[in-house]
Every structure is written in structure tokens, then in C-alpha cells.
PDB file of N, CA and C in Angstrom:
ATOM      1  N   VAL A   1     -22.187   4.854  -6.627  1.00  0.00           N
ATOM      2  CA  VAL A   1     -21.293   5.418  -6.026  1.00  0.00           C
ATOM      3  C   VAL A   1     -20.449   5.865  -6.314  1.00  0.00           C
ATOM      4  N   PRO A   2     -19.054   6.875  -7.112  1.00  0.00           N
ATOM      5  CA  PRO A   2     -17.404   6.355  -7.092  1.00  0.00           C
ATOM      6  C   PRO A   2     -17.116   6.487  -6.360  1.00  0.00           C
ATOM      7  N   HIS A   3     -16.535   5.731  -6.655  1.00  0.00           N
ATOM      8  CA  HIS A   3     -15.051   5.724  -4.949  1.00  0.00           C
ATOM      9  C   HIS A   3     -14.293   6.828  -4.835  1.00  0.00           C
ATOM     10  N   GLY A   4     -14.114   7.720  -5.673  1.00  0.00           N
ATOM     11  CA  GLY A   4     -13.743   8.900  -5.731  1.00  0.00           C
ATOM     12  C   GLY A   4     -11.406   8.302  -5.803  1.00  0.00           C
ATOM     13  N   VAL A   5     -11.176   7.674  -6.381  1.00  0.00           N
ATOM     14  CA  VAL A   5     -10.253   7.096  -7.044  1.00  0.00           C
ATOM     15  C   VAL A   5      -9.698   7.927  -8.695  1.00  0.00           C
ATOM     16  N   ASN A   6      -8.815   8.289  -9.066  1.00  0.00           N
ATOM     17  CA  ASN A   6      -8.271   8.544  -9.935  1.00  0.00           C
ATOM     18  C   ASN A   6      -8.085   7.594 -11.379  1.00  0.00           C
ATOM     19  N   THR A   7      -8.503   6.376 -11.403  1.00  0.00           N
ATOM     20  CA  THR A   7      -7.626   5.278 -11.497  1.00  0.00           C
ATOM     21  C   THR A   7      -6.687   6.043 -13.433  1.00  0.00           C
ATOM     22  N   GLU A   8      -6.722   6.854 -13.864  1.00  0.00           N
ATOM     23  CA  GLU A   8      -5.643   7.002 -14.085  1.00  0.00           C
ATOM     24  C   GLU A   8      -4.145   6.937 -13.741  1.00  0.00           C
ATOM     25  N   THR A   9      -4.458   7.940 -13.017  1.00  0.00           N
ATOM     26  CA  THR A   9      -3.727   8.614 -12.156  1.00  0.00           C
ATOM     27  C   THR A   9      -3.036   7.395 -11.247  1.00  0.00           C
ATOM     28  N   TYR A  10      -4.081   6.209 -10.850  1.00  0.00           N
ATOM     29  CA  TYR A  10      -3.191   5.232  -9.239  1.00  0.00           C
ATOM     30  C   TYR A  10      -3.652   4.308 -10.288  1.00  0.00           C
ATOM     31  N   HIS A  11      -3.206   3.361 -10.487  1.00  0.00           N
ATOM     32  CA  HIS A  11      -3.167   2.255 -11.238  1.00  0.00           C
ATOM     33  C   HIS A  11      -2.097   0.877 -10.717  1.00  0.00           C
ATOM     34  N   PRO A  12      -2.481   0.018 -11.088  1.00  0.00           N
ATOM     35  CA  PRO A  12      -1.405  -1.235 -10.648  1.00  0.00           C
ATOM     36  C   PRO A  12       0.102  -1.241 -11.399  1.00  0.00           C
ATOM     37  N   ALA A  13       0.878  -1.365 -10.967  1.00  0.00           N
ATOM     38  CA  ALA A  13       2.411  -1.457 -11.176  1.00  0.00           C
ATOM     39  C   ALA A  13       2.037  -2.227 -12.709  1.00  0.00           C
ATOM     40  N   PRO A  14       3.170  -1.843 -14.308  1.00  0.00           N
ATOM     41  CA  PRO A  14       2.924  -2.861 -15.130  1.00  0.00           C
ATOM     42  C   PRO A  14       3.908  -4.249 -14.403  1.00  0.00           C
ATOM     43  N   CYS A  15       4.887  -3.824 -13.374  1.00  0.00           N
ATOM     44  CA  CYS A  15       6.021  -4.587 -13.382  1.00  0.00           C
ATOM     45  C   CYS A  15       5.267  -4.437 -11.626  1.00  0.00           C
ATOM     46  N   LYS A  16       4.857  -5.772 -11.190  1.00  0.00           N
ATOM     47  CA  LYS A  16       4.906  -5.847  -9.345  1.00  0.00           C
ATOM     48  C   LYS A  16       6.563  -6.427  -8.692  1.00  0.00           C
ATOM     49  N   VAL A  17       7.233  -7.084  -9.949  1.00  0.00           N
ATOM     50  CA  VAL A  17       8.342  -7.065  -9.332  1.00  0.00           C
ATOM     51  C   VAL A  17       9.272  -6.012  -9.479  1.00  0.00           C
ATOM     52  N   ASP A  18       9.287  -5.488 -10.978  1.00  0.00           N
ATOM     53  CA  ASP A  18       9.876  -4.551 -10.952  1.00  0.00           C
ATOM     54  C   ASP A  18      10.299  -3.576  -9.570  1.00  0.00           C
ATOM     55  N   ALA A  19       8.671  -3.241  -8.910  1.00  0.00           N
ATOM     56  CA  ALA A  19       8.411  -2.330  -8.553  1.00  0.00           C
ATOM     57  C   ALA A  19       9.077  -2.215  -6.969  1.00  0.00           C
ATOM     58  N   TRP A  20       8.204  -3.559  -6.223  1.00  0.00           N
ATOM     59  CA  TRP A  20       8.837  -4.124  -4.971  1.00  0.00           C
ATOM     60  C   TRP A  20       9.974  -3.474  -5.297  1.00  0.00           C
ATOM     61  N   GLU A  21      11.421  -3.950  -6.256  1.00  0.00           N
ATOM     62  CA  GLU A  21      12.493  -3.726  -6.022  1.00  0.00           C
ATOM     63  C   GLU A  21      13.241  -2.436  -5.943  1.00  0.00           C
ATOM     64  N   SER A  22      12.336  -1.576  -6.278  1.00  0.00           N
ATOM     65  CA  SER A  22      12.263  -0.337  -7.216  1.00  0.00           C
ATOM     66  C   SER A  22      12.578   0.776  -5.486  1.00  0.00           C
ATOM     67  N   LEU A  23      11.665  -0.284  -4.580  1.00  0.00           N
ATOM     68  CA  LEU A  23      11.488   0.546  -2.826  1.00  0.00           C
ATOM     69  C   LEU A  23      12.417  -0.015  -2.201  1.00  0.00           C
ATOM     70  N   GLY A  24      13.257  -1.369  -2.412  1.00  0.00           N
ATOM     71  CA  GLY A  24      14.218  -1.430  -2.132  1.00  0.00           C
ATOM     72  C   GLY A  24      13.839  -2.647  -0.442  1.00  0.00           C
ATOM     73  N   TYR A  25      13.370  -3.057  -0.371  1.00  0.00           N
ATOM     74  CA  TYR A  25      12.208  -3.593   0.824  1.00  0.00           C
ATOM     75  C   TYR A  25      13.185  -5.292   0.189  1.00  0.00           C
ATOM     76  N   PRO A  26      13.054  -6.482   1.109  1.00  0.00           N
ATOM     77  CA  PRO A  26      13.589  -7.176   0.607  1.00  0.00           C
ATOM     78  C   PRO A  26      12.799  -8.199   0.722  1.00  0.00           C
ATOM     79  N   GLY A  27      12.837  -9.481   0.420  1.00  0.00           N
ATOM     80  CA  GLY A  27      11.556 -10.484   0.125  1.00  0.00           C
ATOM     81  C   GLY A  27      10.777 -10.175  -1.287  1.00  0.00           C
ATOM     82  N   LYS A  28       9.973 -10.787  -0.933  1.00  0.00           N
ATOM     83  CA  LYS A  28       8.897 -10.927  -2.099  1.00  0.00           C
ATOM     84  C   LYS A  28       7.736 -10.219  -1.552  1.00  0.00           C
ATOM     85  N   TYR A  29       6.849  -9.684  -0.836  1.00  0.00           N
ATOM     86  CA  TYR A  29       5.345 -10.113  -0.298  1.00  0.00           C
ATOM     87  C   TYR A  29       5.620  -8.661   0.906  1.00  0.00           C
ATOM     88  N   GLY A  30       4.559  -7.811   0.914  1.00  0.00           N
ATOM     89  CA  GLY A  30       4.577  -6.961   1.958  1.00  0.00           C
ATOM     90  C   GLY A  30       3.173  -6.992   2.424  1.00  0.00           C
ATOM     91  N   ILE A  31       3.290  -6.449   3.791  1.00  0.00           N
ATOM     92  CA  ILE A  31       1.722  -6.491   4.989  1.00  0.00           C
ATOM     93  C   ILE A  31       1.852  -4.629   5.181  1.00  0.00           C
ATOM     94  N   GLY A  32       0.536  -3.914   4.521  1.00  0.00           N
ATOM     95  CA  GLY A  32       0.518  -2.680   4.766  1.00  0.00           C
ATOM     96  C   GLY A  32      -1.019  -2.776   5.399  1.00  0.00           C
ATOM     97  N   ILE A  33      -0.484  -1.737   6.255  1.00  0.00           N
ATOM     98  CA  ILE A  33      -1.925  -1.324   7.366  1.00  0.00           C
ATOM     99  C   ILE A  33      -1.564  -0.079   7.695  1.00  0.00           C
ATOM    100  N   PHE A  34      -3.451   0.341   7.297  1.00  0.00           N
ATOM    101  CA  PHE A  34      -3.513   2.089   7.516  1.00  0.00           C
ATOM    102  C   PHE A  34      -4.827   2.072   8.420  1.00  0.00           C
ATOM    103  N   GLY A  35      -4.711   3.259   9.317  1.00  0.00           N
ATOM    104  CA  GLY A  35      -5.349   2.659  10.210  1.00  0.00           C
ATOM    105  C   GLY A  35      -5.502   3.515  11.716  1.00  0.00           C
ATOM    106  N   ARG A  36      -5.333   4.525  12.191  1.00  0.00           N
ATOM    107  CA  ARG A  36      -4.984   5.526  13.683  1.00  0.00           C
ATOM    108  C   ARG A  36      -4.338   4.910  14.567  1.00  0.00           C
ATOM    109  N   VAL A  37      -3.268   4.776  14.894  1.00  0.00           N
ATOM    110  CA  VAL A  37      -2.860   4.423  16.291  1.00  0.00           C
ATOM    111  C   VAL A  37      -3.266   4.355  17.348  1.00  0.00           C
ATOM    112  N   ARG A  38      -4.137   4.671  18.464  1.00  0.00           N
ATOM    113  CA  ARG A  38      -4.674   5.116  19.491  1.00  0.00           C
ATOM    114  C   ARG A  38      -4.631   4.503  20.070  1.00  0.00           C
ATOM    115  N   GLU A  39      -4.858   4.319  21.382  1.00  0.00           N
ATOM    116  CA  GLU A  39      -4.970   4.140  22.686  1.00  0.00           C
ATOM    117  C   GLU A  39      -6.108   3.039  22.995  1.00  0.00           C
ATOM    118  N   GLN A  40      -6.906   4.048  22.755  1.00  0.00           N
ATOM    119  CA  GLN A  40      -8.431   3.369  22.020  1.00  0.00           C
ATOM    120  C   GLN A  40      -8.334   2.015  21.772  1.00  0.00           C
ATOM    121  N   LYS A  41      -7.595   2.225  20.540  1.00  0.00           N
ATOM    122  CA  LYS A  41      -7.787   1.244  19.791  1.00  0.00           C
ATOM    123  C   LYS A  41      -6.808  -0.594  19.871  1.00  0.00           C
ATOM    124  N   GLY A  42      -5.809  -0.375  20.993  1.00  0.00           N
ATOM    125  CA  GLY A  42      -5.230  -1.251  22.025  1.00  0.00           C
ATOM    126  C   GLY A  42      -3.572  -1.449  20.968  1.00  0.00           C
ATOM    127  N   VAL A  43      -3.282  -0.514  20.145  1.00  0.00           N
ATOM    128  CA  VAL A  43      -2.209  -0.681  19.420  1.00  0.00           C
ATOM    129  C   VAL A  43      -0.773  -0.513  19.713  1.00  0.00           C
ATOM    130  N   VAL A  44      -1.201   0.274  20.807  1.00  0.00           N
ATOM    131  CA  VAL A  44      -0.153   1.371  21.788  1.00  0.00           C
ATOM    132  C   VAL A  44       0.224   0.931  22.827  1.00  0.00           C
TER     133      VAL A  44
END
């Protein structure tokens, strides 16, 4: 089953350091969390 992501459009940045710096975030690392913020999940 294909995963549904167009790998010609979405692909890793050629240089992750440059990509990170272009976002303006401090430091070298970031953590992303994707999900729903709902009371039932205990995160509100």
C-alpha cells in the first residue's frame, strides 16, 4: 500500500543545518508532536 506522500514534492532538505537556521529556531535540535489536544487525552 503506498504511503500517500509525493516524494518528489516532500523530501529531506539537502542541508539540514541550513534548513533549520532558515526557520529561525535556536539550537541544533527540535521535537515535533502531531496529535489532537483533547481533554480525554490528558494534555489539556
